Structures are given as C-alpha cells and as structure tokens.
PDB file of C-alpha atoms in Angstrom:
ATOM      1  CA  ASN A 132       3.475 -14.842 -13.965  1.00 58.00           C
ATOM      2  CA  ALA A 133       3.907 -15.012 -10.164  1.00 69.00           C
ATOM      3  CA  GLY A 134       4.644 -11.341  -9.309  1.00 93.00           C
ATOM      4  CA  VAL A 135       5.105 -11.074  -5.524  1.00 96.00           C
ATOM      5  CA  THR A 136       4.788 -14.266  -3.509  1.00 96.00           C
ATOM      6  CA  GLN A 137       4.624 -14.471   0.275  1.00 97.00           C
ATOM      7  CA  THR A 138       5.125 -17.563   2.392  1.00 97.00           C
ATOM      8  CA  PRO A 139       3.581 -18.705   4.605  1.00 97.00           C
ATOM      9  CA  LYS A 140       0.077 -17.361   4.121  1.00 96.00           C
ATOM     10  CA  PHE A 141      -1.125 -18.333   7.593  1.00 97.00           C
ATOM     11  CA  ARG A 142       0.745 -18.995  10.813  1.00 97.00           C
ATOM     12  CA  VAL A 143      -0.051 -19.260  14.491  1.00 97.00           C
ATOM     13  CA  LEU A 144       2.822 -18.646  16.884  1.00 96.00           C
ATOM     14  CA  LYS A 145       3.201 -18.850  20.605  1.00 97.00           C
ATOM     15  CA  THR A 146       4.561 -15.838  22.463  1.00 97.00           C
ATOM     16  CA  GLY A 147       8.334 -15.905  22.400  1.00 97.00           C
ATOM     17  CA  GLN A 148       8.674 -18.087  19.318  1.00 97.00           C
ATOM     18  CA  SER A 149      10.575 -16.907  16.275  1.00 96.00           C
ATOM     19  CA  MET A 150       9.700 -17.113  12.606  1.00 96.00           C
ATOM     20  CA  THR A 151      10.589 -15.739   9.199  1.00 97.00           C
ATOM     21  CA  LEU A 152       8.284 -14.507   6.492  1.00 98.00           C
ATOM     22  CA  LEU A 153       9.633 -14.857   2.976  1.00 98.00           C
ATOM     23  CA  CYS A 154       8.834 -12.528   0.118  1.00 98.00           C
ATOM     24  CA  ALA A 155       9.927 -13.333  -3.416  1.00 98.00           C
ATOM     25  CA  GLN A 156       9.460 -11.245  -6.557  1.00 97.00           C
ATOM     26  CA  ASP A 157      10.201 -12.243 -10.126  1.00 95.00           C
ATOM     27  CA  MET A 158      10.075  -8.787 -11.732  1.00 92.00           C
ATOM     28  CA  ASN A 159      13.698  -7.797 -11.110  1.00 93.00           C
ATOM     29  CA  HIS A 160      12.545  -4.897  -8.933  1.00 92.00           C
ATOM     30  CA  GLU A 161      15.074  -2.862  -7.000  1.00 91.00           C
ATOM     31  CA  TYR A 162      12.789  -1.885  -4.121  1.00 93.00           C
ATOM     32  CA  MET A 163      11.021  -4.159  -1.682  1.00 95.00           C
ATOM     33  CA  TYR A 164       8.861  -3.358   1.344  1.00 96.00           C
ATOM     34  CA  TRP A 165       7.216  -4.995   4.334  1.00 98.00           C
ATOM     35  CA  TYR A 166       3.969  -3.524   5.687  1.00 97.00           C
ATOM     36  CA  ARG A 167       1.635  -4.578   8.438  1.00 97.00           C
ATOM     37  CA  GLN A 168      -2.109  -3.946   8.423  1.00 97.00           C
ATOM     38  CA  ASP A 169      -4.123  -3.595  11.597  1.00 94.00           C
ATOM     39  CA  PRO A 170      -7.793  -2.585  11.975  1.00 87.00           C
ATOM     40  CA  GLY A 171      -8.256   1.177  11.706  1.00 82.00           C
ATOM     41  CA  MET A 172      -4.547   1.766  11.071  1.00 83.00           C
ATOM     42  CA  GLY A 173      -4.171   1.274   7.348  1.00 88.00           C
ATOM     43  CA  LEU A 174      -0.880  -0.189   6.154  1.00 95.00           C
ATOM     44  CA  ARG A 175       2.203   0.828   8.078  1.00 95.00           C
ATOM     45  CA  LEU A 176       5.738   0.354   6.802  1.00 95.00           C
ATOM     46  CA  ILE A 177       7.961  -1.922   8.874  1.00 97.00           C
ATOM     47  CA  HIS A 178      11.192  -2.057   6.842  1.00 97.00           C
ATOM     48  CA  TYR A 179      12.173  -1.540   3.256  1.00 95.00           C
ATOM     49  CA  SER A 180      15.076  -2.065   0.888  1.00 95.00           C
ATOM     50  CA  VAL A 181      16.248  -0.002  -2.066  1.00 91.00           C
ATOM     51  CA  GLY A 182      18.554  -2.675  -3.421  1.00 92.00           C
ATOM     52  CA  GLU A 183      20.301  -5.966  -2.777  1.00 95.00           C
ATOM     53  CA  GLY A 184      22.216  -5.854   0.490  1.00 94.00           C
ATOM     54  CA  THR A 185      20.441  -2.727   1.775  1.00 94.00           C
ATOM     55  CA  THR A 186      17.724  -2.320   4.375  1.00 95.00           C
ATOM     56  CA  ALA A 187      16.144   0.631   6.156  1.00 94.00           C
ATOM     57  CA  LYS A 188      13.674   1.170   8.975  1.00 94.00           C
ATOM     58  CA  GLY A 189      10.142   2.241   8.314  1.00 93.00           C
ATOM     59  CA  GLU A 190       7.465   3.576  10.608  1.00 92.00           C
ATOM     60  CA  VAL A 191       7.114   0.554  12.948  1.00 96.00           C
ATOM     61  CA  PRO A 192      10.412  -1.425  12.912  1.00 97.00           C
ATOM     62  CA  ASP A 193      10.634  -2.496  16.564  1.00 96.00           C
ATOM     63  CA  GLY A 194      10.542  -6.248  17.101  1.00 96.00           C
ATOM     64  CA  TYR A 195      11.371  -7.055  13.470  1.00 98.00           C
ATOM     65  CA  ASN A 196      14.513  -7.660  11.473  1.00 97.00           C
ATOM     66  CA  VAL A 197      14.971  -7.976   7.728  1.00 97.00           C
ATOM     67  CA  SER A 198      17.517  -9.150   5.237  1.00 97.00           C
ATOM     68  CA  ARG A 199      17.936  -8.805   1.482  1.00 97.00           C
ATOM     69  CA  LEU A 200      20.789 -11.083   0.516  1.00 95.00           C
ATOM     70  CA  LYS A 201      19.373 -11.682  -2.947  1.00 96.00           C
ATOM     71  CA  LYS A 202      17.661  -9.099  -5.107  1.00 96.00           C
ATOM     72  CA  GLN A 203      14.536 -11.196  -5.544  1.00 97.00           C
ATOM     73  CA  ASN A 204      14.026 -12.039  -1.848  1.00 98.00           C
ATOM     74  CA  PHE A 205      13.168  -9.953   1.200  1.00 98.00           C
ATOM     75  CA  LEU A 206      12.906 -11.747   4.534  1.00 98.00           C
ATOM     76  CA  LEU A 207      11.058 -10.451   7.595  1.00 98.00           C
ATOM     77  CA  GLY A 208      12.026 -11.992  10.921  1.00 98.00           C
ATOM     78  CA  LEU A 209      10.346 -11.984  14.300  1.00 96.00           C
ATOM     79  CA  GLU A 210      12.921 -12.977  16.909  1.00 92.00           C
ATOM     80  CA  SER A 211      10.557 -13.235  19.874  1.00 96.00           C
ATOM     81  CA  ALA A 212       6.926 -12.957  18.830  1.00 96.00           C
ATOM     82  CA  ALA A 213       4.499 -10.919  20.930  1.00 97.00           C
ATOM     83  CA  PRO A 214       0.687 -10.742  20.788  1.00 97.00           C
ATOM     84  CA  SER A 215       1.021  -7.133  19.547  1.00 96.00           C
ATOM     85  CA  GLN A 216       2.536  -8.562  16.360  1.00 97.00           C
ATOM     86  CA  THR A 217      -0.692 -10.305  15.452  1.00 97.00           C
ATOM     87  CA  SER A 218      -1.452  -8.731  12.095  1.00 97.00           C
ATOM     88  CA  VAL A 219      -1.683  -9.174   8.369  1.00 97.00           C
ATOM     89  CA  TYR A 220       1.688  -8.658   6.711  1.00 98.00           C
ATOM     90  CA  PHE A 221       2.105  -7.454   3.147  1.00 97.00           C
ATOM     91  CA  CYS A 222       5.198  -7.516   1.022  1.00 98.00           C
ATOM     92  CA  ALA A 223       5.512  -5.220  -1.971  1.00 96.00           C
ATOM     93  CA  SER A 224       8.035  -4.464  -4.678  1.00 94.00           C
ATOM     94  CA  SER A 225       8.662  -1.748  -7.231  1.00 90.00           C
ATOM     95  CA  GLN A 226      11.147   0.018  -9.394  1.00 85.00           C
ATOM     96  CA  PRO A 227      12.355   3.512  -8.464  1.00 81.00           C
ATOM     97  CA  ALA A 228       9.607   6.099  -8.757  1.00 73.00           C
ATOM     98  CA  GLY A 229      11.460   8.087 -11.393  1.00 67.00           C
ATOM     99  CA  LEU A 230      11.791   5.130 -13.750  1.00 61.00           C
ATOM    100  CA  ILE A 231       9.222   6.033 -16.380  1.00 59.00           C
ATOM    101  CA  SER A 232       9.083   2.578 -17.919  1.00 54.00           C
ATOM    102  CA  SER A 233       7.953   1.043 -14.633  1.00 55.00           C
ATOM    103  CA  GLY A 234       4.690   2.984 -14.715  1.00 58.00           C
ATOM    104  CA  ASN A 235       5.420   3.815 -11.079  1.00 72.00           C
ATOM    105  CA  THR A 236       3.478   0.723 -10.055  1.00 80.00           C
ATOM    106  CA  ILE A 237       3.981  -0.949  -6.679  1.00 88.00           C
ATOM    107  CA  TYR A 238       3.043  -4.604  -6.660  1.00 91.00           C
ATOM    108  CA  PHE A 239       1.703  -6.300  -3.553  1.00 95.00           C
ATOM    109  CA  GLY A 240       1.699  -9.879  -2.385  1.00 96.00           C
ATOM    110  CA  GLU A 241      -1.517 -11.489  -1.160  1.00 94.00           C
ATOM    111  CA  GLY A 242      -0.720 -11.072   2.518  1.00 96.00           C
ATOM    112  CA  SER A 243       0.358 -13.315   5.385  1.00 97.00           C
ATOM    113  CA  TRP A 244      -1.940 -13.743   8.385  1.00 96.00           C
ATOM    114  CA  LEU A 245       0.032 -14.079  11.599  1.00 97.00           C
ATOM    115  CA  THR A 246      -1.534 -14.769  14.992  1.00 97.00           C
ATOM    116  CA  VAL A 247       0.538 -14.723  18.163  1.00 97.00           C
ATOM    117  CA  VAL A 248      -1.108 -16.374  21.171  1.00 96.00           C
TER     118      VAL A 248
ATOM    119  CA  ALA B 153       7.567  12.989   7.027  1.00 76.00           C
ATOM    120  CA  GLN B 154       4.559  12.789   4.819  1.00 85.00           C
ATOM    121  CA  THR B 155       1.120  12.035   6.226  1.00 93.00           C
ATOM    122  CA  VAL B 156      -2.085  10.964   4.534  1.00 96.00           C
ATOM    123  CA  THR B 157      -5.503  11.564   6.066  1.00 96.00           C
ATOM    124  CA  GLN B 158      -8.775   9.914   5.154  1.00 97.00           C
ATOM    125  CA  SER B 159     -11.455  11.504   7.311  1.00 96.00           C
ATOM    126  CA  GLN B 160     -14.305   9.199   6.295  1.00 96.00           C
ATOM    127  CA  PRO B 161     -13.962   5.795   7.990  1.00 95.00           C
ATOM    128  CA  GLU B 162     -17.149   4.571   6.299  1.00 97.00           C
ATOM    129  CA  MET B 163     -19.236   5.624   3.326  1.00 97.00           C
ATOM    130  CA  SER B 164     -22.274   4.136   1.636  1.00 97.00           C
ATOM    131  CA  VAL B 165     -23.892   4.736  -1.717  1.00 97.00           C
ATOM    132  CA  GLN B 166     -26.848   3.428  -3.656  1.00 97.00           C
ATOM    133  CA  GLU B 167     -26.023   1.177  -6.565  1.00 97.00           C
ATOM    134  CA  ALA B 168     -25.654   3.188  -9.811  1.00 97.00           C
ATOM    135  CA  GLU B 169     -25.115   6.442  -7.909  1.00 97.00           C
ATOM    136  CA  THR B 170     -21.911   8.466  -7.563  1.00 98.00           C
ATOM    137  CA  VAL B 171     -19.762   8.677  -4.450  1.00 98.00           C
ATOM    138  CA  THR B 172     -16.671  10.702  -3.590  1.00 98.00           C
ATOM    139  CA  LEU B 173     -14.022   9.574  -1.130  1.00 98.00           C
ATOM    140  CA  SER B 174     -11.834  12.242   0.443  1.00 98.00           C
ATOM    141  CA  CYS B 175      -8.088  12.282   0.990  1.00 98.00           C
ATOM    142  CA  THR B 176      -5.723  14.992   2.127  1.00 98.00           C
ATOM    143  CA  TYR B 177      -1.989  14.801   2.549  1.00 97.00           C
ATOM    144  CA  ASP B 178       0.834  16.792   3.991  1.00 96.00           C
ATOM    145  CA  THR B 179       4.203  17.190   2.291  1.00 93.00           C
ATOM    146  CA  SER B 180       6.903  19.725   1.638  1.00 91.00           C
ATOM    147  CA  GLU B 181       7.888  18.077  -1.638  1.00 90.00           C
ATOM    148  CA  SER B 182       6.885  19.408  -5.023  1.00 87.00           C
ATOM    149  CA  ASP B 183       7.184  16.181  -6.987  1.00 87.00           C
ATOM    150  CA  TYR B 184       5.387  13.049  -5.848  1.00 91.00           C
ATOM    151  CA  TYR B 185       2.761  10.468  -6.775  1.00 91.00           C
ATOM    152  CA  LEU B 186      -0.668   9.748  -5.377  1.00 94.00           C
ATOM    153  CA  PHE B 187      -2.642   6.532  -5.539  1.00 94.00           C
ATOM    154  CA  TRP B 188      -5.962   5.012  -4.662  1.00 97.00           C
ATOM    155  CA  TYR B 189      -5.935   1.321  -3.788  1.00 96.00           C
ATOM    156  CA  LYS B 190      -8.947  -0.942  -3.391  1.00 97.00           C
ATOM    157  CA  GLN B 191      -8.905  -3.800  -0.887  1.00 96.00           C
ATOM    158  CA  PRO B 192     -11.824  -6.248  -1.153  1.00 95.00           C
ATOM    159  CA  PRO B 193     -12.512  -8.826   1.573  1.00 91.00           C
ATOM    160  CA  SER B 194      -9.833 -11.062   0.046  1.00 90.00           C
ATOM    161  CA  ARG B 195      -7.311  -8.422   1.268  1.00 91.00           C
ATOM    162  CA  GLN B 196      -5.700  -8.187  -2.156  1.00 92.00           C
ATOM    163  CA  MET B 197      -4.345  -4.685  -2.825  1.00 94.00           C
ATOM    164  CA  ILE B 198      -5.642  -3.507  -6.199  1.00 94.00           C
ATOM    165  CA  LEU B 199      -4.437  -0.286  -7.796  1.00 93.00           C
ATOM    166  CA  VAL B 200      -7.430   1.797  -8.838  1.00 95.00           C
ATOM    167  CA  ILE B 201      -5.850   4.984 -10.134  1.00 94.00           C
ATOM    168  CA  ARG B 202      -2.665   7.035  -9.876  1.00 92.00           C
ATOM    169  CA  GLN B 203      -1.769  10.673 -10.317  1.00 92.00           C
ATOM    170  CA  GLU B 204       1.584  12.327 -10.922  1.00 89.00           C
ATOM    171  CA  ALA B 205       1.854  15.628  -9.063  1.00 90.00           C
ATOM    172  CA  TYR B 206       3.466  17.382 -12.025  1.00 88.00           C
ATOM    173  CA  LYS B 207       0.417  16.677 -14.173  1.00 87.00           C
ATOM    174  CA  GLN B 208      -2.401  19.197 -13.892  1.00 85.00           C
ATOM    175  CA  GLN B 209      -4.915  16.970 -15.641  1.00 90.00           C
ATOM    176  CA  ASN B 210      -6.917  14.757 -13.330  1.00 93.00           C
ATOM    177  CA  ALA B 211      -6.478  11.022 -13.883  1.00 91.00           C
ATOM    178  CA  THR B 212      -9.418   8.932 -15.083  1.00 92.00           C
ATOM    179  CA  GLU B 213      -9.857   5.165 -15.332  1.00 91.00           C
ATOM    180  CA  ASN B 214     -13.272   4.165 -16.643  1.00 95.00           C
ATOM    181  CA  ARG B 215     -15.766   4.885 -13.817  1.00 97.00           C
ATOM    182  CA  PHE B 216     -13.044   6.131 -11.477  1.00 97.00           C
ATOM    183  CA  SER B 217     -11.698   9.668 -11.537  1.00 97.00           C
ATOM    184  CA  VAL B 218      -9.803  11.915  -9.171  1.00 97.00           C
ATOM    185  CA  ASN B 219      -9.984  15.559  -8.223  1.00 97.00           C
ATOM    186  CA  PHE B 220      -6.376  16.555  -7.578  1.00 96.00           C
ATOM    187  CA  GLN B 221      -5.926  19.936  -5.936  1.00 96.00           C
ATOM    188  CA  LYS B 222      -2.181  20.358  -5.451  1.00 95.00           C
ATOM    189  CA  ALA B 223      -2.291  23.670  -3.625  1.00 94.00           C
ATOM    190  CA  ALA B 224      -4.908  22.368  -1.205  1.00 96.00           C
ATOM    191  CA  LYS B 225      -3.103  18.992  -0.943  1.00 96.00           C
ATOM    192  CA  SER B 226      -6.332  17.193  -1.667  1.00 97.00           C
ATOM    193  CA  PHE B 227      -6.838  14.030  -3.721  1.00 97.00           C
ATOM    194  CA  SER B 228     -10.418  12.760  -3.792  1.00 98.00           C
ATOM    195  CA  LEU B 229     -11.722   9.704  -5.642  1.00 98.00           C
ATOM    196  CA  LYS B 230     -15.019   9.782  -7.491  1.00 98.00           C
ATOM    197  CA  ILE B 231     -16.732   6.527  -8.360  1.00 98.00           C
ATOM    198  CA  SER B 232     -19.503   6.887 -10.918  1.00 97.00           C
ATOM    199  CA  ASP B 233     -22.291   4.383 -11.569  1.00 97.00           C
ATOM    200  CA  SER B 234     -21.400   2.457  -8.409  1.00 97.00           C
ATOM    201  CA  GLN B 235     -21.548  -1.313  -8.691  1.00 97.00           C
ATOM    202  CA  LEU B 236     -21.815  -4.038  -6.056  1.00 97.00           C
ATOM    203  CA  GLY B 237     -18.262  -5.085  -6.870  1.00 96.00           C
ATOM    204  CA  ASP B 238     -17.007  -1.684  -5.775  1.00 97.00           C
ATOM    205  CA  ALA B 239     -17.684  -2.556  -2.141  1.00 97.00           C
ATOM    206  CA  ALA B 240     -14.286  -2.601  -0.417  1.00 97.00           C
ATOM    207  CA  MET B 241     -11.804  -0.669   1.697  1.00 97.00           C
ATOM    208  CA  TYR B 242     -10.224   2.163  -0.229  1.00 98.00           C
ATOM    209  CA  PHE B 243      -6.816   3.483   0.689  1.00 97.00           C
ATOM    210  CA  CYS B 244      -5.246   6.713  -0.421  1.00 97.00           C
ATOM    211  CA  ALA B 245      -1.436   6.602  -0.644  1.00 95.00           C
ATOM    212  CA  TYR B 246       1.463   8.977  -1.227  1.00 94.00           C
ATOM    213  CA  ARG B 247       4.804   8.151  -2.799  1.00 91.00           C
ATOM    214  CA  SER B 248       7.766  10.490  -2.725  1.00 87.00           C
ATOM    215  CA  SER B 249       9.951  10.813  -5.800  1.00 82.00           C
ATOM    216  CA  ASN B 250      13.090  11.408  -3.735  1.00 80.00           C
ATOM    217  CA  PHE B 251      15.588   8.641  -4.341  1.00 75.00           C
ATOM    218  CA  GLY B 252      15.759   6.195  -1.456  1.00 72.00           C
ATOM    219  CA  ASN B 253      12.617   7.584   0.148  1.00 75.00           C
ATOM    220  CA  GLU B 254      10.125   6.269  -2.357  1.00 80.00           C
ATOM    221  CA  LYS B 255       7.973   4.240  -0.016  1.00 84.00           C
ATOM    222  CA  LEU B 256       4.187   4.368   0.008  1.00 88.00           C
ATOM    223  CA  THR B 257       2.522   6.115   2.941  1.00 92.00           C
ATOM    224  CA  PHE B 258      -1.102   5.105   3.418  1.00 94.00           C
ATOM    225  CA  GLY B 259      -4.149   6.691   4.925  1.00 95.00           C
ATOM    226  CA  THR B 260      -6.299   4.740   7.368  1.00 95.00           C
ATOM    227  CA  GLY B 261      -8.849   3.805   4.734  1.00 96.00           C
ATOM    228  CA  THR B 262     -12.524   4.290   3.918  1.00 97.00           C
ATOM    229  CA  ARG B 263     -14.885   1.336   3.946  1.00 97.00           C
ATOM    230  CA  LEU B 264     -17.341   1.693   1.064  1.00 98.00           C
ATOM    231  CA  THR B 265     -20.672  -0.104   1.170  1.00 97.00           C
ATOM    232  CA  ILE B 266     -22.886  -0.367  -1.903  1.00 97.00           C
ATOM    233  CA  ILE B 267     -26.615  -0.474  -1.199  1.00 97.00           C
ATOM    234  CA  PRO B 268     -28.549  -2.547  -3.766  1.00 95.00           C
TER     235      PRO B 268
END
C-alpha cells in the first residue's frame, strides 16, 4: 500500500546542475501537485496537473518544469539549480474535490530534501 | 486567489489542557473545503480534520474539533486534553471546489509545543 512515493529523498546539487524529482502514486488519482516548503512560508504550490498530459502553474513556478506523461507519475525538473531552490519538496495526489467517494482527501508523499550549494 | 492566514506562529499548552489554533481565509467562493494538517518533525503531512463549507455542523475527530464560522471566514482548531504527541506544526488549508482549481492553499503554520 505505497500511496505517494517520491524519489530521491535527499539530494545535494551544485549551482547550475539539473535534476528531476519523481512522484508516483498508485491510487489512480486524477490530480497531482508539487509543493515546496520553506521556513516560515508554509507549503507553496509550484505546479499541478488535473489529468494525464496536463500541467498548470502554481504560485511559485519559476525555475521549474513538470511533465505528466503517465497518469501515475508527475515529474518535477530543475534545469539549472540555484541556491534559492534549496527546500523540501512535497508531491501530493487526489481525486477531484467533488467526487464524494474520494472523501476529498489529498495524499502527500514523505518529502524530498534538496540542497543546492 | 484564495489566501489563508495563521496569525499565531507559535503556541504552547500544558499537557492535558486545551488549546485553540486560529485560521482565517479569504475567498469569494461559496463552496469549498477546509483542512487542518499536522506536520511532526518527520515532516510527514497528516490530515487532522476536514470541513465542508456547505455543512453547518462543526467537524469533530476524537480530541480535535473545529469552530467553523463561514460568514467570518474563520476556521479554528481546538485540541482537547493535549498530549505530548500533539507537538508539531499545524497547517490550515483551503481547497476550492471549482473544477480545475482544486489545489490546496496553505497558511504559514503554527508551531505547537506541549509542556509536560
């Protein structure tokens, strides 16, 4: 019963390097999200997807790209990492809010710690 | 855009006592969902309680209850009989019910300390 799985869990990058964070969910959810968490800022939405093949910008999208080629996967890419992208990244998934049977629950992964030096 | 405000960065309470965490939000929508999430030091996001805006009755989950005031756009969390395991960051969150815009918007959090 995996739920939402993020890989990798920890990564140290040098400024200018690129990397991809992978999020996988096994609950057949339509919606997937990427958040970042910084001290004193709460969780802020980077990008999200309302279905396979769709993506949309959230509150803080600059410096990130995403793709959702398969329904169960949502990839977050950093093309040229910057120290300002040092953060904890959370992936989440859910069904549409109006779907009664889903209980309106949003499921979170355990987080990915990224440090850019 | 919706905003969520938690005006108490830190709170503390004696073990076994009751504490209330505040949350206000701003929206022009009439139908939406509100949540309280707990984040212990492990950083895991744990759903504590949820409230549907169309329901007048306040949600309750064991020692956790909310005071939902729709007109005032207020959604506070009451923790009764506080336990050491309740120590964590608590986030209030808003979710729109509008199709395609159903993302969670979080407040900045309240760090709750339990005093033995």
